[in-house]
């Protein structure tokens, strides 16, 4: 097998891997659910993240993030309205019985366990505390709710849950310092962050570049085919047999594609750990190197045509152009540097570059041959996305898709198979992200639309590409609107993108009487079909 065939198989396999992450999610979600404890009078606060800023002996120190309780006074949203208050440990530490020491407006720190959260709050309030910090016995945050039979809910102090490591740090501060104070406030997220706008443009730009490259290659292949016809070549090679470097998927493989992605997603969910994420990083780097190399070679070959057309035989890889040999070291070093520094604040740039290059390359290599295959693929992916974001909660007690996207239980900041941009004006930081599948799957259909338009000599107005592109942009825009309406909780992007994109294509094709050709053949009638001699074509 030559290098082209090897990397083609590699990229098709990578596309199956990448499409297993489809939903758009944001950082800052609060873990755990409270479906069995609905709101009621005295226990009806919305869950909010709370900043706990500390001062040690008057000097500003560490900042922690907690989650406000459903009961108690609401926490102020503006930092200027929050007061610095002295903190102390409760006595007893669990605060399950009346405190032995009276407090004068201090913030009291208590351990979780042995009694209800509301009991701790009532005991702290009775002792004169101004706020309650409950230290969780785990590293995660937990939503503090009220039990269905509770009635003593007239609590007038705020209560905040902090993770276990924050409690350990606070204990060291109180042990080693004479005075420690805190300030509690819960800043609101902006309705729309600039990061979402850039991510929207990034997704559209990726599909736009990939579609034009794919259509250009298809038109070049069609021109070459016509030249062979004019030269009266007896046997014209089939351009769909794999020799052209294009892999066409059929209906069966489209269904199998989504089934395999589901299996891979479950494997990710079950095996999610530090070492498994490291393995995914290696796989992503391999795919990213090949994608970046393919894009750079295609771009530079226009200026260095001789280097791109000159080949040297490399052991195990076969013939490789001199231009590829020159570009490969840069791509490898780029991917290795990203892998080494991927936890740094600037690493998202390298991840996006590798990801975009990989998506463009996959869209150049993998084609849907007609609208029928595209409809089956997107319909199955539509159901897949909904199932693993929403329905999986019933089976696994949490959204499998979102858990995998965030990299929960792995100790890492999510898996690399997504595009991300830091939220620029969000006081909580985090990233706006989009799964590769949200670009790759609709991109297959949109690239098909542009190939058809170019081969059929359609203009932008009379063609399908521009309308499919607009529909994709609107679908992704609606996704972000839903994301903000749901307070940042993950949304299956294909739930909105597929109806817009696929619906637009089917509606236009039906109105223009092109549905049968698009559905079955996927390309306009040619002057002479493939594998037919020129004399035979002329006789017809």
Short mmCIF file of C-alpha atoms in Angstrom, two decimals:
data_model
loop_
_atom_site.label_atom_id
_atom_site.label_comp_id
_atom_site.label_asym_id
_atom_site.label_seq_id
_atom_site.Cartn_x
_atom_site.Cartn_y
_atom_site.Cartn_z
CA UNK A 1 0.00 0.00 0.00
CA UNK A 2 1.43 3.41 -0.94
CA UNK A 3 1.59 6.43 1.36
CA UNK A 4 -1.48 8.04 -0.20
CA UNK A 5 -3.60 4.96 0.41
CA UNK A 6 -2.29 4.63 3.94
CA UNK A 7 -3.04 8.21 4.89
CA UNK A 8 -6.43 8.04 3.19
CA UNK A 9 -7.41 5.15 5.44
CA UNK A 10 -5.92 6.99 8.39
CA UNK A 11 -7.97 10.11 7.73
CA UNK A 12 -11.21 8.21 7.14
CA UNK A 13 -10.63 6.46 10.48
CA UNK A 14 -9.85 9.81 12.06
CA UNK A 15 -13.11 11.26 10.74
CA UNK A 16 -15.02 8.50 12.52
CA UNK A 17 -13.07 9.30 15.65
CA UNK A 18 -13.66 13.05 15.43
CA UNK A 19 -17.37 12.84 14.68
CA UNK A 20 -18.01 11.09 17.99
CA UNK A 21 -17.95 14.50 19.69
CA UNK A 22 -20.85 16.54 18.28
CA UNK A 23 -22.37 18.85 20.85
CA UNK A 24 -21.49 22.45 21.55
CA UNK A 25 -20.77 22.96 25.24
CA UNK A 26 -19.31 25.70 27.43
CA UNK A 27 -17.22 25.65 30.55
CA UNK A 28 -18.70 26.39 33.97
CA UNK A 29 -21.47 23.81 34.17
CA UNK A 30 -22.32 22.69 37.70
CA UNK A 31 -22.10 18.96 38.18
CA UNK A 32 -24.95 16.84 39.65
CA UNK A 33 -28.70 17.05 39.32
CA UNK A 34 -31.62 17.98 41.56
CA UNK A 35 -34.59 16.59 39.63
CA UNK A 36 -36.02 15.03 42.80
CA UNK A 37 -35.89 18.29 44.77
CA UNK A 38 -37.99 20.92 42.99
CA UNK A 39 -38.17 24.56 44.03
CA UNK A 40 -40.50 25.58 46.84
CA UNK A 41 -40.96 28.65 49.06
CA UNK A 42 -37.74 29.35 50.98
CA UNK A 43 -35.81 27.06 48.65
CA UNK A 44 -36.10 28.56 45.19
CA UNK A 45 -32.78 30.20 44.39
CA UNK A 46 -31.19 29.53 41.02
CA UNK A 47 -27.88 27.74 41.21
CA UNK A 48 -25.06 30.21 40.58
CA UNK A 49 -21.30 30.01 40.64
CA UNK A 50 -19.78 32.12 43.42
CA UNK A 51 -16.36 33.73 43.59
CA UNK A 52 -14.73 33.44 47.00
CA UNK A 53 -11.83 35.92 47.11
CA UNK A 54 -9.49 35.66 50.12
CA UNK A 55 -7.19 38.09 51.96
CA UNK A 56 -4.46 36.94 54.35
CA UNK A 57 -3.33 39.58 56.86
CA UNK A 58 -4.75 42.25 54.56
CA UNK A 59 -3.01 40.96 51.41
CA UNK A 60 -5.11 39.58 48.57
CA UNK A 61 -4.55 35.86 48.12
CA UNK A 62 -6.20 32.90 46.35
CA UNK A 63 -9.63 32.93 44.72
CA UNK A 64 -11.95 29.92 44.84
CA UNK A 65 -15.11 29.07 42.96
CA UNK A 66 -18.13 27.61 44.74
CA UNK A 67 -21.82 27.12 44.03
CA UNK A 68 -24.64 28.90 45.83
CA UNK A 69 -27.37 26.91 47.59
CA UNK A 70 -31.00 26.79 46.57
CA UNK A 71 -31.91 28.17 50.02
CA UNK A 72 -30.75 31.27 51.89
CA UNK A 73 -30.15 34.86 50.83
CA UNK A 74 -29.09 35.47 47.25
CA UNK A 75 -25.47 36.46 46.78
CA UNK A 76 -24.69 39.89 45.36
CA UNK A 77 -23.61 39.98 41.72
CA UNK A 78 -21.29 43.01 41.78
CA UNK A 79 -17.91 42.94 43.46
CA UNK A 80 -18.29 46.52 44.71
CA UNK A 81 -21.36 45.50 46.73
CA UNK A 82 -19.58 42.61 48.47
CA UNK A 83 -17.93 43.07 51.88
CA UNK A 84 -14.68 41.62 53.16
CA UNK A 85 -15.59 39.51 56.18
CA UNK A 86 -13.49 37.58 58.71
CA UNK A 87 -13.78 33.78 58.49
CA UNK A 88 -13.61 31.15 61.23
CA UNK A 89 -14.13 27.39 61.54
CA UNK A 90 -17.32 26.18 63.14
CA UNK A 91 -17.22 24.47 66.53
CA UNK A 92 -18.27 21.69 66.09
CA UNK A 93 -16.83 21.46 62.60
CA UNK A 94 -19.91 19.83 61.02
CA UNK A 95 -22.23 22.53 62.45
CA UNK A 96 -24.92 19.90 63.04
CA UNK A 97 -25.56 21.16 66.58
CA UNK A 98 -25.66 24.69 68.08
CA UNK A 99 -22.24 26.35 67.87
CA UNK A 100 -20.28 26.63 71.13
CA UNK A 101 -18.89 30.03 70.12
CA UNK A 102 -20.97 33.06 69.30
CA UNK A 103 -20.04 34.91 66.13
CA UNK A 104 -20.22 38.60 65.30
CA UNK A 105 -21.01 38.62 61.60
CA UNK A 106 -18.18 36.24 60.66
CA UNK A 107 -18.27 33.83 57.72
CA UNK A 108 -18.21 30.32 59.15
CA UNK A 109 -16.56 27.31 57.49
CA UNK A 110 -18.15 23.92 58.13
CA UNK A 111 -17.55 20.38 56.91
CA UNK A 112 -20.12 18.53 54.84
CA UNK A 113 -21.88 15.54 56.37
CA UNK A 114 -23.85 14.19 59.37
CA UNK A 115 -26.93 16.40 58.86
CA UNK A 116 -28.89 18.39 56.33
CA UNK A 117 -27.50 21.50 54.68
CA UNK A 118 -30.38 23.59 55.98
CA UNK A 119 -29.67 22.43 59.55
CA UNK A 120 -26.10 23.69 59.24
CA UNK A 121 -27.35 27.01 57.89
CA UNK A 122 -29.87 27.47 60.70
CA UNK A 123 -27.24 26.69 63.38
CA UNK A 124 -24.75 29.09 61.78
CA UNK A 125 -27.34 31.85 61.54
CA UNK A 126 -28.38 31.35 65.15
CA UNK A 127 -24.73 31.77 66.22
CA UNK A 128 -24.47 35.12 64.42
CA UNK A 129 -22.72 34.11 61.17
CA UNK A 130 -23.14 36.32 58.12
CA UNK A 131 -22.52 33.53 55.58
CA UNK A 132 -21.87 29.80 55.43
CA UNK A 133 -19.09 28.04 53.50
CA UNK A 134 -19.61 24.28 53.33
CA UNK A 135 -16.53 22.27 52.33
CA UNK A 136 -17.39 19.30 50.16
CA UNK A 137 -15.83 15.90 50.87
CA UNK A 138 -15.01 15.55 47.15
CA UNK A 139 -13.12 17.61 44.59
CA UNK A 140 -16.32 18.44 42.69
CA UNK A 141 -19.02 21.00 43.34
CA UNK A 142 -22.42 19.83 44.53
CA UNK A 143 -25.83 21.45 44.36
CA UNK A 144 -27.26 22.06 47.81
CA UNK A 145 -31.02 21.50 47.77
CA UNK A 146 -33.80 21.05 50.30
CA UNK A 147 -35.36 17.73 51.21
CA UNK A 148 -39.06 17.34 50.29
CA UNK A 149 -40.15 17.21 53.97
CA UNK A 150 -38.22 20.27 55.17
CA UNK A 151 -40.18 23.19 56.60
CA UNK A 152 -37.62 25.29 58.53
CA UNK A 153 -36.47 27.25 55.49
CA UNK A 154 -36.54 30.83 56.77
CA UNK A 155 -32.78 31.23 56.27
CA UNK A 156 -31.44 34.76 55.79
CA UNK A 157 -27.71 34.12 55.27
CA UNK A 158 -26.14 32.89 51.99
CA UNK A 159 -24.71 29.38 51.79
CA UNK A 160 -21.95 28.32 49.39
CA UNK A 161 -20.43 24.92 48.65
CA UNK A 162 -16.66 24.81 48.05
CA UNK A 163 -14.64 21.86 46.72
CA UNK A 164 -12.40 19.77 48.97
CA UNK A 165 -9.10 21.29 47.86
CA UNK A 166 -10.39 24.81 48.56
CA UNK A 167 -11.23 23.73 52.11
CA UNK A 168 -7.71 22.36 52.63
CA UNK A 169 -6.20 25.66 51.45
CA UNK A 170 -8.46 27.71 53.71
CA UNK A 171 -7.52 25.54 56.68
CA UNK A 172 -3.81 26.17 56.03
CA UNK A 173 -4.49 29.89 55.78
CA UNK A 174 -6.28 29.96 59.13
CA UNK A 175 -3.60 27.82 60.78
CA UNK A 176 -0.65 29.92 59.57
CA UNK A 177 -2.16 33.41 59.67
CA UNK A 178 -3.61 35.69 62.28
CA UNK A 179 -6.40 37.06 60.10
CA UNK A 180 -8.14 35.70 57.01
CA UNK A 181 -11.10 37.37 55.35
CA UNK A 182 -13.23 36.56 52.32
CA UNK A 183 -15.51 38.32 49.86
CA UNK A 184 -18.44 36.54 48.21
CA UNK A 185 -20.05 37.62 44.95
CA UNK A 186 -21.54 36.00 41.87
CA UNK A 187 -20.87 38.02 38.68
CA UNK A 188 -23.26 37.40 35.81
CA UNK A 189 -22.14 36.04 32.47
CA UNK A 190 -22.68 38.28 29.42
CA UNK A 191 -25.57 37.25 27.19
CA UNK A 192 -23.22 36.90 24.22
CA UNK A 193 -19.45 36.65 24.30
CA UNK A 194 -17.23 37.70 21.41
CA UNK A 195 -15.71 34.20 21.49
CA UNK A 196 -18.97 32.75 20.19
CA UNK A 197 -18.93 35.15 17.25
CA UNK A 198 -15.37 34.17 16.33
CA UNK A 199 -16.18 30.48 16.73
CA UNK A 200 -19.20 30.91 14.44
CA UNK A 201 -16.99 32.59 11.83
CA UNK A 202 -14.34 29.90 12.27
CA UNK A 203 -16.81 27.09 11.60
CA UNK A 204 -18.25 28.81 8.51
CA UNK A 205 -14.79 29.69 7.19
CA UNK A 206 -13.60 26.09 7.59
CA UNK A 207 -16.51 24.72 5.56
CA UNK A 208 -16.11 27.49 2.99
CA UNK A 209 -12.42 26.71 2.38
CA UNK A 210 -12.98 22.96 2.33
CA UNK A 211 -15.93 23.25 -0.08
CA UNK A 212 -14.05 25.40 -2.59
CA UNK A 213 -11.03 23.10 -2.47
CA UNK A 214 -13.25 20.06 -2.97
CA UNK A 215 -15.18 21.70 -5.83
CA UNK A 216 -11.98 22.90 -7.49
CA UNK A 217 -10.54 19.38 -7.40
CA UNK A 218 -13.78 17.92 -8.79
CA UNK A 219 -13.81 20.44 -11.64
CA UNK A 220 -10.16 19.76 -12.44
CA UNK A 221 -10.95 16.04 -12.56
CA UNK A 222 -13.91 16.72 -14.88
CA UNK A 223 -11.76 18.84 -17.20
CA UNK A 224 -9.13 16.12 -17.31
CA UNK A 225 -11.85 13.59 -18.12
CA UNK A 226 -13.10 15.74 -20.98
CA UNK A 227 -9.57 16.04 -22.36
CA UNK A 228 -9.26 12.27 -22.38
CA UNK A 229 -12.52 12.06 -24.32
CA UNK A 230 -11.37 14.57 -26.90
CA UNK A 231 -8.11 12.66 -27.34
CA UNK A 232 -10.19 9.56 -28.15
CA UNK A 233 -8.76 7.48 -25.31
CA UNK A 234 -10.20 3.97 -25.65
CA UNK A 235 -10.40 3.21 -21.94
CA UNK A 236 -10.97 6.05 -19.51
CA UNK A 237 -10.03 5.22 -15.92
CA UNK A 238 -12.77 5.38 -13.36
CA UNK A 239 -12.13 8.38 -11.12
CA UNK A 240 -14.13 6.83 -8.26
CA UNK A 241 -12.01 3.70 -7.82
CA UNK A 242 -9.76 5.28 -5.24
CA UNK A 243 -7.00 6.35 -7.61
CA UNK A 244 -8.07 9.97 -7.37
CA UNK A 245 -7.54 10.03 -3.64
CA UNK A 246 -11.28 10.46 -2.95
CA UNK A 247 -13.30 8.13 -0.72
CA UNK A 248 -17.04 8.11 -1.39
CA UNK A 249 -19.33 6.83 1.35
CA UNK A 250 -22.55 4.96 0.62
CA UNK A 251 -25.78 4.51 2.55
CA UNK A 252 -24.59 1.46 4.49
CA UNK A 253 -21.30 3.05 5.46
CA UNK A 254 -23.14 6.23 6.52
CA UNK A 255 -25.25 4.24 8.98
CA UNK A 256 -22.25 2.20 10.13
CA UNK A 257 -20.33 5.45 10.53
CA UNK A 258 -22.77 6.72 13.17
CA UNK A 259 -23.05 3.32 14.90
CA UNK A 260 -19.27 3.12 15.19
CA UNK A 261 -19.16 6.68 16.50
CA UNK A 262 -21.66 5.71 19.23
CA UNK A 263 -19.51 2.77 20.24
CA UNK A 264 -16.42 4.94 20.33
CA UNK A 265 -18.22 7.54 22.45
CA UNK A 266 -19.17 4.89 25.02
CA UNK A 267 -15.56 3.67 25.09
CA UNK A 268 -14.42 7.25 25.71
CA UNK A 269 -16.97 7.61 28.50
CA UNK A 270 -16.07 4.35 30.22
CA UNK A 271 -12.29 4.61 29.85
CA UNK A 272 -12.01 8.34 30.42
CA UNK A 273 -8.79 8.80 32.39
CA UNK A 274 -5.51 10.65 32.22
CA UNK A 275 -3.72 7.98 30.18
CA UNK A 276 -6.64 7.63 27.75
CA UNK A 277 -6.69 11.36 27.08
CA UNK A 278 -2.94 11.15 26.45
CA UNK A 279 -3.64 8.47 23.86
CA UNK A 280 -6.24 10.71 22.20
CA UNK A 281 -3.70 13.53 22.11
CA UNK A 282 -1.31 11.27 20.20
CA UNK A 283 -4.05 10.26 17.73
CA UNK A 284 -5.06 13.89 17.28
CA UNK A 285 -1.45 14.92 16.64
CA UNK A 286 -1.04 12.23 13.97
CA UNK A 287 -4.21 13.34 12.20
CA UNK A 288 -3.32 17.00 12.70
CA UNK A 289 0.14 16.56 11.18
CA UNK A 290 -1.29 14.87 8.09
CA UNK A 291 -4.05 17.47 7.76
CA UNK A 292 -1.70 20.44 8.17
CA UNK A 293 0.80 18.89 5.78
CA UNK A 294 -1.86 18.24 3.13
CA UNK A 295 -3.18 21.81 3.34
CA UNK A 296 0.27 23.41 3.25
CA UNK A 297 1.45 21.28 0.33
CA UNK A 298 -1.70 22.12 -1.66
CA UNK A 299 -1.23 25.83 -0.94
CA UNK A 300 2.54 26.02 -1.55
CA UNK A 301 2.46 23.90 -4.68
CA UNK A 302 1.09 26.90 -6.59
CA UNK A 303 4.39 28.73 -5.98
CA UNK A 304 6.71 25.70 -5.86
CA UNK A 305 5.21 23.56 -8.60
CA UNK A 306 8.49 21.87 -9.54
CA UNK A 307 9.10 20.74 -5.95
CA UNK A 308 5.52 19.53 -5.75
CA UNK A 309 5.79 17.50 -8.96
CA UNK A 310 9.21 15.95 -8.18
CA UNK A 311 9.12 12.75 -6.15
CA UNK A 312 11.56 10.65 -4.19
CA UNK A 313 10.94 7.11 -3.01
CA UNK A 314 10.94 6.77 0.79
CA UNK A 315 11.09 3.33 2.45
CA UNK A 316 7.73 2.15 3.86
CA UNK A 317 5.96 5.28 2.56
CA UNK A 318 6.56 5.09 -1.18
CA UNK A 319 6.92 8.08 -3.52
CA UNK A 320 6.72 11.45 -1.74
CA UNK A 321 7.20 14.87 -3.27
CA UNK A 322 10.12 17.06 -2.29
CA UNK A 323 7.66 19.72 -1.17
CA UNK A 324 6.03 17.25 1.23
CA UNK A 325 9.46 16.34 2.64
CA UNK A 326 10.20 20.03 3.18
CA UNK A 327 6.88 20.77 4.90
CA UNK A 328 6.63 17.64 7.08
CA UNK A 329 9.25 18.63 9.73
CA UNK A 330 7.46 21.92 10.37
CA UNK A 331 4.11 20.12 10.79
CA UNK A 332 5.58 17.53 13.13
CA UNK A 333 7.33 20.14 15.29
CA UNK A 334 4.14 22.23 15.41
CA UNK A 335 2.07 19.26 16.64
CA UNK A 336 4.70 18.19 19.18
CA UNK A 337 4.97 21.70 20.61
CA UNK A 338 1.19 21.87 20.94
CA UNK A 339 1.12 18.51 22.74
CA UNK A 340 3.85 19.61 25.18
CA UNK A 341 2.25 22.99 25.95
CA UNK A 342 -1.40 22.06 25.49
CA UNK A 343 -2.32 23.07 29.05
CA UNK A 344 -1.03 26.61 28.61
CA UNK A 345 -3.40 29.51 28.08
CA UNK A 346 -2.30 30.01 24.46
CA UNK A 347 -2.50 26.34 23.42
CA UNK A 348 -6.01 26.72 21.99
CA UNK A 349 -4.45 28.44 18.95
CA UNK A 350 -2.41 25.37 18.02
CA UNK A 351 -5.34 23.06 18.68
CA UNK A 352 -7.59 25.09 16.37
CA UNK A 353 -4.96 25.22 13.61
CA UNK A 354 -4.46 21.43 13.69
CA UNK A 355 -8.20 20.80 13.97
CA UNK A 356 -9.18 23.08 11.10
CA UNK A 357 -6.48 21.60 8.85
CA UNK A 358 -7.67 18.08 9.67
CA UNK A 359 -11.34 18.91 9.01
CA UNK A 360 -10.51 20.56 5.68
CA UNK A 361 -8.42 17.56 4.61
CA UNK A 362 -11.13 15.07 5.58
CA UNK A 363 -13.73 17.09 3.65
CA UNK A 364 -11.39 17.05 0.66
CA UNK A 365 -10.91 13.27 0.81
CA UNK A 366 -14.32 12.00 2.00
CA UNK A 367 -17.28 12.77 -0.31
CA UNK A 368 -21.00 12.05 -0.22
CA UNK A 369 -21.86 11.01 -3.81
CA UNK A 370 -25.49 12.16 -3.79
CA UNK A 371 -28.22 13.73 -1.71
CA UNK A 372 -29.56 10.34 -0.64
CA UNK A 373 -26.37 9.42 1.20
CA UNK A 374 -26.12 12.93 2.67
CA UNK A 375 -29.69 12.70 3.96
CA UNK A 376 -29.09 9.31 5.58
CA UNK A 377 -25.83 10.46 7.17
CA UNK A 378 -27.20 13.71 8.59
CA UNK A 379 -30.48 12.12 9.74
CA UNK A 380 -28.63 9.40 11.65
CA UNK A 381 -26.24 11.98 13.10
CA UNK A 382 -29.22 14.14 14.11
CA UNK A 383 -30.66 11.25 16.15
CA UNK A 384 -27.23 10.33 17.47
CA UNK A 385 -26.57 13.84 18.77
CA UNK A 386 -29.94 14.09 20.54
CA UNK A 387 -29.57 10.65 22.08
CA UNK A 388 -26.10 11.14 23.54
CA UNK A 389 -26.76 14.65 24.85
CA UNK A 390 -30.28 14.22 26.26
CA UNK A 391 -31.50 10.61 26.28
CA UNK A 392 -28.24 9.21 27.65
CA UNK A 393 -29.03 10.96 30.96
CA UNK A 394 -31.74 8.36 31.57
CA UNK A 395 -29.35 5.46 31.04
CA UNK A 396 -26.09 6.79 32.50
CA UNK A 397 -27.48 9.41 34.94
CA UNK A 398 -25.47 12.10 33.12
CA UNK A 399 -25.06 13.36 29.59
CA UNK A 400 -22.42 11.11 28.04
CA UNK A 401 -21.61 13.61 25.29
CA UNK A 402 -21.04 16.51 27.67
CA UNK A 403 -19.02 14.44 30.15
CA UNK A 404 -16.70 13.33 27.35
CA UNK A 405 -16.41 16.84 25.90
CA UNK A 406 -15.44 18.32 29.27
CA UNK A 407 -13.01 15.51 30.02
CA UNK A 408 -14.59 14.76 33.40
CA UNK A 409 -12.78 12.09 35.47
CA UNK A 410 -9.62 12.52 33.39
CA UNK A 411 -7.88 15.35 35.19
CA UNK A 412 -7.55 17.12 31.82
CA UNK A 413 -9.31 20.17 30.42
CA UNK A 414 -11.42 18.26 27.89
CA UNK A 415 -10.38 16.11 24.94
CA UNK A 416 -8.66 17.68 21.92
CA UNK A 417 -11.26 16.77 19.25
CA UNK A 418 -12.93 20.18 19.23
CA UNK A 419 -12.35 23.80 18.34
CA UNK A 420 -12.18 26.25 21.22
CA UNK A 421 -11.79 29.97 21.87
CA UNK A 422 -11.42 31.54 25.35
CA UNK A 423 -14.43 33.53 26.50
CA UNK A 424 -13.02 37.06 26.43
CA UNK A 425 -15.51 39.03 28.53
CA UNK A 426 -16.79 36.25 30.78
CA UNK A 427 -15.81 36.84 34.44
CA UNK A 428 -15.75 33.07 34.88
CA UNK A 429 -13.36 32.48 32.01
CA UNK A 430 -13.62 29.13 30.27
CA UNK A 431 -13.99 28.39 26.56
CA UNK A 432 -16.64 28.40 23.89
CA UNK A 433 -16.24 25.12 22.03
CA UNK A 434 -17.68 23.24 19.08
CA UNK A 435 -17.22 19.57 18.27
CA UNK A 436 -15.54 18.59 15.02
CA UNK A 437 -18.68 16.71 13.95
CA UNK A 438 -20.74 19.91 14.01
CA UNK A 439 -18.52 21.17 11.18
CA UNK A 440 -17.53 17.95 9.47
CA UNK A 441 -20.94 16.33 8.94
CA UNK A 442 -22.84 19.35 7.55
CA UNK A 443 -19.67 20.23 5.65
CA UNK A 444 -19.90 16.98 3.68
CA UNK A 445 -23.32 18.02 2.35
CA UNK A 446 -22.33 21.64 1.70
CA UNK A 447 -19.19 20.61 -0.18
CA UNK A 448 -21.33 18.25 -2.27
CA UNK A 449 -23.63 21.17 -3.10
CA UNK A 450 -20.75 23.31 -4.39
CA UNK A 451 -19.31 20.44 -6.45
CA UNK A 452 -22.70 19.98 -8.09
CA UNK A 453 -23.08 23.71 -8.74
CA UNK A 454 -19.70 23.96 -10.44
CA UNK A 455 -20.17 20.86 -12.57
CA UNK A 456 -23.66 22.07 -13.57
CA UNK A 457 -22.36 25.62 -14.27
CA UNK A 458 -24.85 27.15 -11.83
CA UNK A 459 -24.44 30.66 -10.47
CA UNK A 460 -24.45 31.40 -6.76
CA UNK A 461 -28.08 32.54 -6.93
CA UNK A 462 -29.36 29.58 -8.93
CA UNK A 463 -27.14 27.02 -7.23
CA UNK A 464 -27.44 25.22 -3.90
CA UNK A 465 -24.18 26.05 -2.15
CA UNK A 466 -24.85 29.61 -1.03
CA UNK A 467 -28.27 28.68 0.37
CA UNK A 468 -26.88 25.62 2.17
CA UNK A 469 -24.11 27.81 3.58
CA UNK A 470 -26.59 30.41 4.83
CA UNK A 471 -28.77 27.67 6.33
CA UNK A 472 -25.76 26.23 8.18
CA UNK A 473 -24.86 29.66 9.55
CA UNK A 474 -28.43 30.21 10.78
CA UNK A 475 -28.57 26.75 12.35
CA UNK A 476 -25.31 27.33 14.21
CA UNK A 477 -26.52 30.78 15.28
CA UNK A 478 -29.71 29.25 16.72
CA UNK A 479 -27.51 26.75 18.56
CA UNK A 480 -25.72 29.57 20.37
CA UNK A 481 -29.00 31.31 21.14
CA UNK A 482 -30.29 28.09 22.71
CA UNK A 483 -26.99 27.69 24.54
CA UNK A 484 -27.35 31.10 26.20
CA UNK A 485 -31.03 30.54 26.98
CA UNK A 486 -30.05 27.31 28.74
CA UNK A 487 -27.48 29.11 30.93
CA UNK A 488 -24.52 27.55 29.18
CA UNK A 489 -25.62 23.93 29.46
CA UNK A 490 -24.51 21.80 26.53
CA UNK A 491 -26.66 21.69 23.41
CA UNK A 492 -26.65 19.15 20.55
CA UNK A 493 -25.73 21.48 17.70
CA UNK A 494 -26.94 19.11 14.98
CA UNK A 495 -30.43 19.37 16.49
CA UNK A 496 -30.56 22.85 14.95
CA UNK A 497 -28.06 22.61 12.08
CA UNK A 498 -29.44 19.50 10.33
CA UNK A 499 -33.05 20.72 9.86
CA UNK A 500 -31.80 24.06 8.50
CA UNK A 501 -29.14 22.67 6.15
CA UNK A 502 -30.78 19.46 4.95
CA UNK A 503 -34.24 21.02 4.83
CA UNK A 504 -32.99 23.86 2.64
CA UNK A 505 -31.31 21.46 0.20
CA UNK A 506 -34.37 19.20 -0.12
CA UNK A 507 -36.79 22.12 -0.49
CA UNK A 508 -34.77 23.85 -3.19
CA UNK A 509 -34.15 20.62 -5.11
CA UNK A 510 -37.89 19.86 -5.13
CA UNK A 511 -38.78 23.35 -6.37
CA UNK A 512 -36.15 23.31 -9.11
CA UNK A 513 -36.97 19.78 -10.30
CA UNK A 514 -33.40 18.67 -9.56
CA UNK A 515 -34.35 16.31 -6.73
CA UNK A 516 -34.09 13.09 -8.74
CA UNK A 517 -30.64 13.92 -10.15
CA UNK A 518 -29.32 15.13 -6.78
CA UNK A 519 -30.88 12.17 -4.94
CA UNK A 520 -29.55 9.41 -7.20
CA UNK A 521 -26.68 10.55 -9.46
CA UNK A 522 -25.35 13.51 -7.51
CA UNK A 523 -23.92 15.16 -10.63
CA UNK A 524 -25.37 16.71 -13.79
CA UNK A 525 -25.58 14.80 -17.05
CA UNK A 526 -22.24 14.76 -18.80
CA UNK A 527 -21.57 15.04 -22.52
CA UNK A 528 -20.25 11.46 -22.49
CA UNK A 529 -20.59 9.03 -19.57
CA UNK A 530 -17.54 7.45 -17.94
CA UNK A 531 -16.05 4.30 -19.57
CA UNK A 532 -17.82 4.99 -22.92
CA UNK A 533 -15.73 5.35 -26.07
CA UNK A 534 -15.96 8.61 -27.93
CA UNK A 535 -17.28 6.87 -31.08
CA UNK A 536 -20.05 5.18 -29.06
CA UNK A 537 -20.90 8.45 -27.34
CA UNK A 538 -21.12 10.23 -30.70
CA UNK A 539 -23.41 7.57 -32.14
CA UNK A 540 -25.83 8.12 -29.28
#
